[in-house]
Coordinates of C-alpha atoms in Angstrom, one line a residue:
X1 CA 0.0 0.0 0.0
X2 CA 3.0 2.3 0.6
X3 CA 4.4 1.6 -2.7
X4 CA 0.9 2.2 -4.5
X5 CA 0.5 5.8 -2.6
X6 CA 4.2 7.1 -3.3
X7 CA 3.0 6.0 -6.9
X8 CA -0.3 8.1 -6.8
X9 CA 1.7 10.4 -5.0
X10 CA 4.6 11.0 -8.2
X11 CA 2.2 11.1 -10.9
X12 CA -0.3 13.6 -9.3
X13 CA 3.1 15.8 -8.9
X14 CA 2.9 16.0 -13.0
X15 CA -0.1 18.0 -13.0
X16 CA -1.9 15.9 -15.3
X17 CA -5.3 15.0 -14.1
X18 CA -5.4 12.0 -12.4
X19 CA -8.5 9.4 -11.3
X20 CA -8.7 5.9 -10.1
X21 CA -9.1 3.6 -13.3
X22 CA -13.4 2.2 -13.1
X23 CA -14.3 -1.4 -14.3
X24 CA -14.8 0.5 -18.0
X25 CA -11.2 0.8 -18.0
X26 CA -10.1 -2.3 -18.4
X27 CA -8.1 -3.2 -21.4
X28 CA -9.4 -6.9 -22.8
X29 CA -10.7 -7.9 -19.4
X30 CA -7.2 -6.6 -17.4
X31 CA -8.6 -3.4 -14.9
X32 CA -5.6 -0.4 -14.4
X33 CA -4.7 1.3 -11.4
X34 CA -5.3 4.4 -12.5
X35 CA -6.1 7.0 -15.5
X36 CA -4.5 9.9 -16.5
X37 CA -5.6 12.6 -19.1
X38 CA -2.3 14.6 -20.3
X39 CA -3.4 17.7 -22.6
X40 CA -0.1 17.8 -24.0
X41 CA 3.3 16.0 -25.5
X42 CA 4.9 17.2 -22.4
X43 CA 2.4 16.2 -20.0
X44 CA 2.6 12.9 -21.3
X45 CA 6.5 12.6 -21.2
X46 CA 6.3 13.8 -17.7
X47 CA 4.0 10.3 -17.0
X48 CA 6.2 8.4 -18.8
X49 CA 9.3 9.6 -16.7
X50 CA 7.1 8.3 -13.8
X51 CA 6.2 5.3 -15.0
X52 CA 10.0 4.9 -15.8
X53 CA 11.0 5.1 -12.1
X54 CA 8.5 3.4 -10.6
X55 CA 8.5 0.5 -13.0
X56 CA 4.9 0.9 -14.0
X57 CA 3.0 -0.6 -17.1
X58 CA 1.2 1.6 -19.4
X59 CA -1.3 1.1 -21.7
X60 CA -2.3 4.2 -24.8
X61 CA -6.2 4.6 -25.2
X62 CA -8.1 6.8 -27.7
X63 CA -11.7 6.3 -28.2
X64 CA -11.2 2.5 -26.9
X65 CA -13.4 1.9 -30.1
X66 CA -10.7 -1.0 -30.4
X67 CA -9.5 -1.2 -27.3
X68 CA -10.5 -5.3 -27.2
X69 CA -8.3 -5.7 -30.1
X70 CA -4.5 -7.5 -29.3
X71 CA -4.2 -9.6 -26.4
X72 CA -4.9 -8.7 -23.1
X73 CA -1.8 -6.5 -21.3
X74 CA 0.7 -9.0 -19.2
X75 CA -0.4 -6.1 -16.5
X76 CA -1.8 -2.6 -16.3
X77 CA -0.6 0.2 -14.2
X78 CA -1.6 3.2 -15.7
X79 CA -4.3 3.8 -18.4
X80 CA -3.2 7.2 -20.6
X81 CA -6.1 8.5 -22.1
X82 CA -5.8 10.9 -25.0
X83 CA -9.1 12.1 -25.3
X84 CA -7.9 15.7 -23.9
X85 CA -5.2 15.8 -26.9
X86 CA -8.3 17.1 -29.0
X87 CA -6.9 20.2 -31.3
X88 CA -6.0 20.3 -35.3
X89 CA -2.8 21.9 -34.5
X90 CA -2.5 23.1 -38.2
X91 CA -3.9 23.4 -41.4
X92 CA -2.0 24.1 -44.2
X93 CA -4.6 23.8 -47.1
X94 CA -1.8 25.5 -49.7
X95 CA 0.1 22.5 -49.1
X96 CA -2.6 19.6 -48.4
X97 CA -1.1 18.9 -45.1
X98 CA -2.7 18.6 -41.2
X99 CA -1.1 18.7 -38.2
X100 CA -2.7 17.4 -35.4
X101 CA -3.1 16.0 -31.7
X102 CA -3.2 12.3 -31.6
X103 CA -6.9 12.3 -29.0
X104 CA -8.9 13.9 -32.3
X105 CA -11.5 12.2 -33.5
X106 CA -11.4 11.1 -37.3
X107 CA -15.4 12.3 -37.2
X108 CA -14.3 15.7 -36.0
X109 CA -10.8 15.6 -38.2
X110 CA -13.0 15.0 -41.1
X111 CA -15.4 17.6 -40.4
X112 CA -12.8 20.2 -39.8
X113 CA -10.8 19.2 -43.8
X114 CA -14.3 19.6 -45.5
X115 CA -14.7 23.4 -44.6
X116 CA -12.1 23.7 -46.7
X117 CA -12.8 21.1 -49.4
X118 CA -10.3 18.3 -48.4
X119 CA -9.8 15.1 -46.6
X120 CA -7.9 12.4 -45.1
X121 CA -8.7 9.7 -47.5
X122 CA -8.7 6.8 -44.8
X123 CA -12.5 6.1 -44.4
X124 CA -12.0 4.8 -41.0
X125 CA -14.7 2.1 -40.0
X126 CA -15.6 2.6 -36.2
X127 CA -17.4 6.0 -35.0
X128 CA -15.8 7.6 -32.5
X129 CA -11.8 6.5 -33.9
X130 CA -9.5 8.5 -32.7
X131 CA -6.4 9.4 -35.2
X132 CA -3.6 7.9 -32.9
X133 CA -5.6 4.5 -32.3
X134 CA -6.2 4.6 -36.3
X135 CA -2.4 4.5 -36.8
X136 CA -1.4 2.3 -33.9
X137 CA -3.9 -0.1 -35.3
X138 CA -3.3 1.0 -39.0
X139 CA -7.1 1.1 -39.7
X140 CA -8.3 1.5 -43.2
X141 CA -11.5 1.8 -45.2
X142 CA -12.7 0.9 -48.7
X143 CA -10.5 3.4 -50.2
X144 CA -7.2 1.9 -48.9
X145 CA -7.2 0.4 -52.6
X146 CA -6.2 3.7 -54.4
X147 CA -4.7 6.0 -50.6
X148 CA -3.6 2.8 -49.0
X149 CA -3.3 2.4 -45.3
X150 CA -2.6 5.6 -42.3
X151 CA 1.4 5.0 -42.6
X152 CA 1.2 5.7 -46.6
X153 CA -0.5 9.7 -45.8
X154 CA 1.3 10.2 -42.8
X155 CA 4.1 12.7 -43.3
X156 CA 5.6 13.1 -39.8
X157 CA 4.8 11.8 -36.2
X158 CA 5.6 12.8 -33.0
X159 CA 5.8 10.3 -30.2
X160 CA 6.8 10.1 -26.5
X161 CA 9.3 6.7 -25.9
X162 CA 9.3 4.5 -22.5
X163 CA 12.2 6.7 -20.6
X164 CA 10.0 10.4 -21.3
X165 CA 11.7 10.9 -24.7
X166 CA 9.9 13.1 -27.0
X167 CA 10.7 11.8 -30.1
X168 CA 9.6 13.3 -34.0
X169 CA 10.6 11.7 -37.2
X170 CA 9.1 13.0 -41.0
X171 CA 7.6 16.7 -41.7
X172 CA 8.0 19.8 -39.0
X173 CA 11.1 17.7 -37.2
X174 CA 12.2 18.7 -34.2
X175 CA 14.4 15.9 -33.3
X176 CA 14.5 12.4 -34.9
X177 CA 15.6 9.1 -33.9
X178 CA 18.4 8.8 -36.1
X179 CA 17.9 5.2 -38.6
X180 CA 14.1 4.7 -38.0
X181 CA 11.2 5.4 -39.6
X182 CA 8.7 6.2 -36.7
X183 CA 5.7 6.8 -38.8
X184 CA 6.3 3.0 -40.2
X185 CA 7.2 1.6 -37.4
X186 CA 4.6 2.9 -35.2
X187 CA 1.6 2.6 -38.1
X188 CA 0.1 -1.2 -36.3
X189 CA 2.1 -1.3 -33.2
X190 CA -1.3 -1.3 -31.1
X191 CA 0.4 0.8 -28.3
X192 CA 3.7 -1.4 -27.6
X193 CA 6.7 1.2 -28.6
X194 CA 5.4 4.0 -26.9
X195 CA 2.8 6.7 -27.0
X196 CA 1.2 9.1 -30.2
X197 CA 0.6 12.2 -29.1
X198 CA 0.8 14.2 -32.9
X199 CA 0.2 13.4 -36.6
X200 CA 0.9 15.3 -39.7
X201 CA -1.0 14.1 -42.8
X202 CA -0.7 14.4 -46.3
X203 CA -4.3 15.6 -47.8
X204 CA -6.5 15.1 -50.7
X205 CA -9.1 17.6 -52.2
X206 CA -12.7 16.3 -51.9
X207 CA -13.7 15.2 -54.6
X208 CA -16.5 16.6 -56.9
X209 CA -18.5 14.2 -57.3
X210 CA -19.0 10.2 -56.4
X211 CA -20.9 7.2 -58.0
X212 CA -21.1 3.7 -56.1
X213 CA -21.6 0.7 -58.2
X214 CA -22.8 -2.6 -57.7
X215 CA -23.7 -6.2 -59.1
X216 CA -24.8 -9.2 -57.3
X217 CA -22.6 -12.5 -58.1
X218 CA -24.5 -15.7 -57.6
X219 CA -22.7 -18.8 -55.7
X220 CA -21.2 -22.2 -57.0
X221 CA -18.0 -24.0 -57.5
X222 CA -16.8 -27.5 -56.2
X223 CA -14.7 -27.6 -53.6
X224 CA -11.0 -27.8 -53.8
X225 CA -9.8 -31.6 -52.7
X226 CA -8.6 -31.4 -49.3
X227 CA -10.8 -28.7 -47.8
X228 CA -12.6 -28.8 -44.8
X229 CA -15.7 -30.7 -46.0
X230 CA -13.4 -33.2 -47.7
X231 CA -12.7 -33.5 -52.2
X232 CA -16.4 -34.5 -52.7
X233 CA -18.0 -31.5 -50.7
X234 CA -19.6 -29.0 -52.6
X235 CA -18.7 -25.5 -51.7
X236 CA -20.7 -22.3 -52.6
X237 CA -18.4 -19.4 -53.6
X238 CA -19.2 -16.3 -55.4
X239 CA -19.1 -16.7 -59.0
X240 CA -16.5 -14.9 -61.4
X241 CA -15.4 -12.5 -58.6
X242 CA -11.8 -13.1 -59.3
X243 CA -12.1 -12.4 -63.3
X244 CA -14.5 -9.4 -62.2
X245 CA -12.0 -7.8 -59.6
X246 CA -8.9 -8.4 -61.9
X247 CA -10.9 -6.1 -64.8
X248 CA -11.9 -3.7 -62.2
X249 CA -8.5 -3.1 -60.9
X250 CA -7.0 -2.6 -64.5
X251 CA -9.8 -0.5 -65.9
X252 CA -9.6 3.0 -66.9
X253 CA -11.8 4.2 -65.0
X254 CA -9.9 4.3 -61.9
X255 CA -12.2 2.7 -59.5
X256 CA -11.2 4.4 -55.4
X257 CA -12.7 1.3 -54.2
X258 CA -13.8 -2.1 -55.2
X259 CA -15.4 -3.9 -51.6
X260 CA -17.1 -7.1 -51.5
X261 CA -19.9 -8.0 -49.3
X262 CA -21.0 -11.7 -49.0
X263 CA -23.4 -12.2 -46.2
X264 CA -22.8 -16.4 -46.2
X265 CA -21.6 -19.0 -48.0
X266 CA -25.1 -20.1 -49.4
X267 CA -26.3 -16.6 -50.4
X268 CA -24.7 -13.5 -53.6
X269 CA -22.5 -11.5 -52.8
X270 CA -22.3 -8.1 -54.0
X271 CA -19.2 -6.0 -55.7
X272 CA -19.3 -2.5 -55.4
X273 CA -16.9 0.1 -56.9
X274 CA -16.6 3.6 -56.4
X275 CA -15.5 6.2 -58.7
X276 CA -15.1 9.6 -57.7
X277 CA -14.0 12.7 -59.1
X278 CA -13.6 15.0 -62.4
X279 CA -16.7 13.1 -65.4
X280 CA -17.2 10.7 -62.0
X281 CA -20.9 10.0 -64.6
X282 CA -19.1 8.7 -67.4
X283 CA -16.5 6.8 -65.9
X284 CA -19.0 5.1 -63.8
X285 CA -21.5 4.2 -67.0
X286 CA -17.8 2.5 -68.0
X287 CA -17.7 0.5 -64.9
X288 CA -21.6 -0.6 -65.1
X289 CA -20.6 -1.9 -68.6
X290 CA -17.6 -4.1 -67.4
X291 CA -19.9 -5.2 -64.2
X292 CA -22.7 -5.7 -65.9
X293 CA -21.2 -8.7 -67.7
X294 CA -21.5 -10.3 -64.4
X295 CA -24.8 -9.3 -63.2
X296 CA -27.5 -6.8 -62.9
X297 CA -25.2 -3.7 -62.7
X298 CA -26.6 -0.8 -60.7
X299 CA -25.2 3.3 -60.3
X300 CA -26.1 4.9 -57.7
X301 CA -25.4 8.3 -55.9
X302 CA -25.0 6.7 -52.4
X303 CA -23.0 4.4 -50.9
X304 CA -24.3 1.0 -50.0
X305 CA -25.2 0.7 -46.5
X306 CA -22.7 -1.9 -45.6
X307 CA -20.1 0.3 -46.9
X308 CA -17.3 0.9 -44.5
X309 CA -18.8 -1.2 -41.7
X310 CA -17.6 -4.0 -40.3
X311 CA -19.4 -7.1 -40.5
X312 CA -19.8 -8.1 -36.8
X313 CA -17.7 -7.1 -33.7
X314 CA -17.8 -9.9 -31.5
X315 CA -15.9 -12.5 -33.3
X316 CA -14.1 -10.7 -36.1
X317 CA -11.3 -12.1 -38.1
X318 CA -8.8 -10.0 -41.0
X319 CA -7.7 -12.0 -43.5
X320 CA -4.8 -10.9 -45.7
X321 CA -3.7 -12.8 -49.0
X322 CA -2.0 -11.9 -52.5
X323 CA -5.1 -10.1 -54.9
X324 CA -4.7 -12.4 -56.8
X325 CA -5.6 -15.5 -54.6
X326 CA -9.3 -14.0 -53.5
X327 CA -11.3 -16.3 -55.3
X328 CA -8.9 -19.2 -53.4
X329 CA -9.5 -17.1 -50.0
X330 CA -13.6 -17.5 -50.5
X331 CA -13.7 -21.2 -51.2
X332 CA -11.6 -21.9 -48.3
X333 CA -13.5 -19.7 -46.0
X334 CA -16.6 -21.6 -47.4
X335 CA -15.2 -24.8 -46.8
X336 CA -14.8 -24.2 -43.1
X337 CA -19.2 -24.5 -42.9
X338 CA -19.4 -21.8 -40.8
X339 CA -22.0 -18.9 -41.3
X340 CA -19.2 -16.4 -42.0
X341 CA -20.0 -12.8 -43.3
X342 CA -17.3 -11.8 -45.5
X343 CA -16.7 -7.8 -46.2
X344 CA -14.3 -6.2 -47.3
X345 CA -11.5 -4.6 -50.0
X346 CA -11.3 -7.6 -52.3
X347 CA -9.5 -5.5 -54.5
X348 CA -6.4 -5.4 -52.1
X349 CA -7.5 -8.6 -49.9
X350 CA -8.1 -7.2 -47.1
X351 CA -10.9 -8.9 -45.8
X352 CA -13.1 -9.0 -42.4
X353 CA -14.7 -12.4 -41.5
X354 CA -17.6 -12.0 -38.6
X355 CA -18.2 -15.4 -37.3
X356 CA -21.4 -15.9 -35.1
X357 CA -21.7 -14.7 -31.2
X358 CA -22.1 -17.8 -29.7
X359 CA -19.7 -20.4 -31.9
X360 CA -18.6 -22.6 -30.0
X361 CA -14.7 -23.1 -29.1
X362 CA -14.0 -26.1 -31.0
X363 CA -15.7 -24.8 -33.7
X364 CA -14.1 -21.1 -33.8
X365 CA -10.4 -23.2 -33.2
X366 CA -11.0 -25.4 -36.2
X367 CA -12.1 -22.8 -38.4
X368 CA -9.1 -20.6 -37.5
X369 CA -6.6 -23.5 -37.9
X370 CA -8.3 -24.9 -40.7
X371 CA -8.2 -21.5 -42.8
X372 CA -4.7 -20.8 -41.7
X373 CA -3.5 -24.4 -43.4
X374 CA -5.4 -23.5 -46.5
X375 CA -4.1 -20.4 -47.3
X376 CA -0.6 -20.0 -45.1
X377 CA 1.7 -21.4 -47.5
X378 CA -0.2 -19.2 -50.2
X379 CA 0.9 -16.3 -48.4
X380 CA -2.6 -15.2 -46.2
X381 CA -2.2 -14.4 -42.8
X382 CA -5.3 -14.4 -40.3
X383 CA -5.6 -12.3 -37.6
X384 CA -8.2 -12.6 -34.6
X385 CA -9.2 -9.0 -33.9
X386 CA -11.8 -9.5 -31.3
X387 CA -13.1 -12.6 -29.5
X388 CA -14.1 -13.6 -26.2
X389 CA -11.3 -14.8 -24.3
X390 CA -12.3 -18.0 -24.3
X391 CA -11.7 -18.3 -27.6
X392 CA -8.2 -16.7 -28.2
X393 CA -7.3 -19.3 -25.4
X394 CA -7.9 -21.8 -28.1
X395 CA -5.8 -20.1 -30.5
X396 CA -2.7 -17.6 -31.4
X397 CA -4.1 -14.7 -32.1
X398 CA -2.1 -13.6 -34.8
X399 CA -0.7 -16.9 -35.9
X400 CA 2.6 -17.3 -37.4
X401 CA 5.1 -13.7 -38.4
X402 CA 8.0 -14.7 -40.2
X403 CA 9.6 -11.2 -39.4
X404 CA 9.2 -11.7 -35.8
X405 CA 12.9 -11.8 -34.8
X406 CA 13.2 -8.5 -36.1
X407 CA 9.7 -6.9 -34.4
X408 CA 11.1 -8.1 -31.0
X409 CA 14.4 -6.5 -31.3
X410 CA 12.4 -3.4 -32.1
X411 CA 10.4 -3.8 -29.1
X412 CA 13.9 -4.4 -26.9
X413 CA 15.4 -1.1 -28.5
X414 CA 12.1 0.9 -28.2
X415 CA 10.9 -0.7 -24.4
X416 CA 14.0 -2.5 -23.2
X417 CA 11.5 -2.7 -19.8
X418 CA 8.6 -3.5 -21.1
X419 CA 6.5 -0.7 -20.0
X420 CA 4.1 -0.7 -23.1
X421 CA 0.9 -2.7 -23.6
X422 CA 3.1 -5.8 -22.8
X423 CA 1.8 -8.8 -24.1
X424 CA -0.5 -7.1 -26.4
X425 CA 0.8 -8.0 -29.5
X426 CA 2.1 -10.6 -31.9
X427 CA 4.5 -13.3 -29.9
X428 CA 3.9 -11.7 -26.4
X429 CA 5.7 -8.5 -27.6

């Protein structure tokens, strides 16, 4: 109890605001000590200098929208809470550029670029994402096909290190950390090298206009021998959607976006493009053509309602795989007779699985296991992003990393003491 007070005791001496962490605090089912809400880069670098001497674990939270994402923490001491680093620091619309506080909302950020007629072309999934949880969980949307992810329009970064170090690598440096790439190395970390606290972005005029198209793709296909249902099963799999993608991605027309949405494995699934900006009309009459050799083509002026969402969020899996393999990627989830909802940017494989609420653990290990054999050695890589815990027990979460040598010498150079979220992601790191 001593110990704990002299604790309480050195970080109220920061002048941060300080409370005793609630049961909502708790980061994947581990409670904190205590919360703090810094309003600044120093304020947090004078927490981290506490945490430093006094040996304490900390764990980075935005708008906790993904908070039960990675594994749960090894331990929790303190919960930093940017919520109060809430200010666009700068604008700079000459040079399509945004500098700002890691605690704003992408909602707000978005709001605040479209006064002046531009964006942060990121299309960020979950209301109420906050930027520095969008990079440390390098969060995408729909358009990540033509923008890409948060590390591919972020310019420079600012970020406080485990000893207090304010660190800044990229545009408006200060001080760098000489051989590394912080925006890189920090874009899917999920809080284990140290703390956001600023972001500068590169921008994108909004553009003029936007047309959404769509076509439904009917189901069939045998399975592939040596699936889960065995080489006599029959698996449903949306038809042509690897010959459709493949043209879409090559047109002319410059599709942003091409998503899929396949509600089961005994149902359509639906392609939708989007193609926005200058004679967005006539390129999109191009695209209904070229889709409508598939289906019932459709323009339309808004975007699908499933756009952007993801398909569930208590048993949600990301699936990554060469583009060229997503046909492959659909039969095998098929395979696995699960009702899976599939969504997602087929165009670049990206895609989210949502499994049911109440599958059962043999069932959710199987599928996971079964799906990783099928497609690991074709170069996909699953990732459980939330589960109950009695799931992930069943399972890695983020199943084999061939680089992972490498991400844990980071982690020793970064947090030689494992102060951040330890344990929270891939290999224990």
């Amino acid at each position: 109890m001593k110990a704990l007070r002299h604790e309480a005791e050195a970080l109220n001496k920061t002048g941060v605001t300080i409370r005793e962490a609630d049961p909502g605090d708790a980061v994947a089912g581990v409670p904190p000590r205590w919360v703090a809400l810094p309003e600044t880069t120093e304020e947090v670098a004078a927490l981290m200098r506490v945490s430093a001497e006094h040996d304490l674990a900390v764990v980075p939270v935005g708008g906790g929208t993904k908070l039960h994402w990675g594994g749960p923490p090894e331990r929790c001491d303190l919960l930093i809470d940017t919520c109060c680093l809430n200010e666009v620091l700068e604008h700079a619309t000459g040079d399509l550029i945004v500098r700002t506080q890691a605690g704003v909302t992408m909602d707000t950020l978005a709001e605040t670029l479209a006064g002046k007629g531009q964006e942060l072309a990121l299309d960020v999934p979950l209301d109420g994402a906050t930027v520095g949880g969008t990079i440390a969980t390098a969060t995408a949307g729909p358009r990540r096909f033509r923008y890409g992810v948060p590390r591919d329009l972020l310019i420079g970064i600012t970020v406080v290190l485990a000893d207090g170090t304010v660190a800044r690598s990229g545009g408006k440096v200060v001080k760098n950390v000489a051989g590394y790439d912080l925006g890189k190395l920090f874009s899917g970390s999920y809080g284990t090298l140290g703390i956001i606290t600023e972001a500068t972005f590169r921008l994108h005029p909004v553009p003029v206009d936007r047309r959404w198209i769509t076509v439904e793709l009917p189901v069939s296909g045998p399975a592939a021998s040596g699936g889960a249902g065995g080489s006599d099963a029959t698996v449903s799999s949306p038809e042509g959607v690897e010959t459709l993608v493949a043209e879409l991605a090559a047109s002319q027309a410059e599709p942003s976006a091409i998503e899929l949405d396949w509600p089961g494995a005994r149902g359509e699934a639906t392609v939708a493009a989007l193609i926005e900006g200058t004679a967005a009309r006539g390129r999109a009459l191009a695209v209904q053509t070229l889709m409508g050799e598939h289906g019932i083509a459709q323009i339309i002026d808004e975007p699908p309602g499933w756009w952007t969402a993801p398909p569930g969020e208590d048993v949600l899996l990301e699936l990554r795989i060469p583009p060229a393999l997503a046909y492959a990627a659909l039969r095998a989830i098929a395979a696995r007779e699960l009702p899976a909802r599939v969504r997602g940017s087929v165009a670049s494989t990206v895609l989210m699985i949502a499994l049911p609420s109440d599958v059962g653990e043999p069932a959710f290990a199987e599928f996971v296991s079964g799906l990783r054999g099928d497609l690991g050695h074709l170069g996909g890589r699953l990732t459980v992003l939330a589960a109950p815990r009695e799931l992930t027990l069943r399972v890695d979460r983020w199943g084999p990393a061939s680089a992972l040598p490498l991400m844990r010498r980071v982690k020793e150079r970064f947090d030689p003491g494992r102060r951040f979220s330890p344990g929270r992601f891939v290999g224990g790191i």
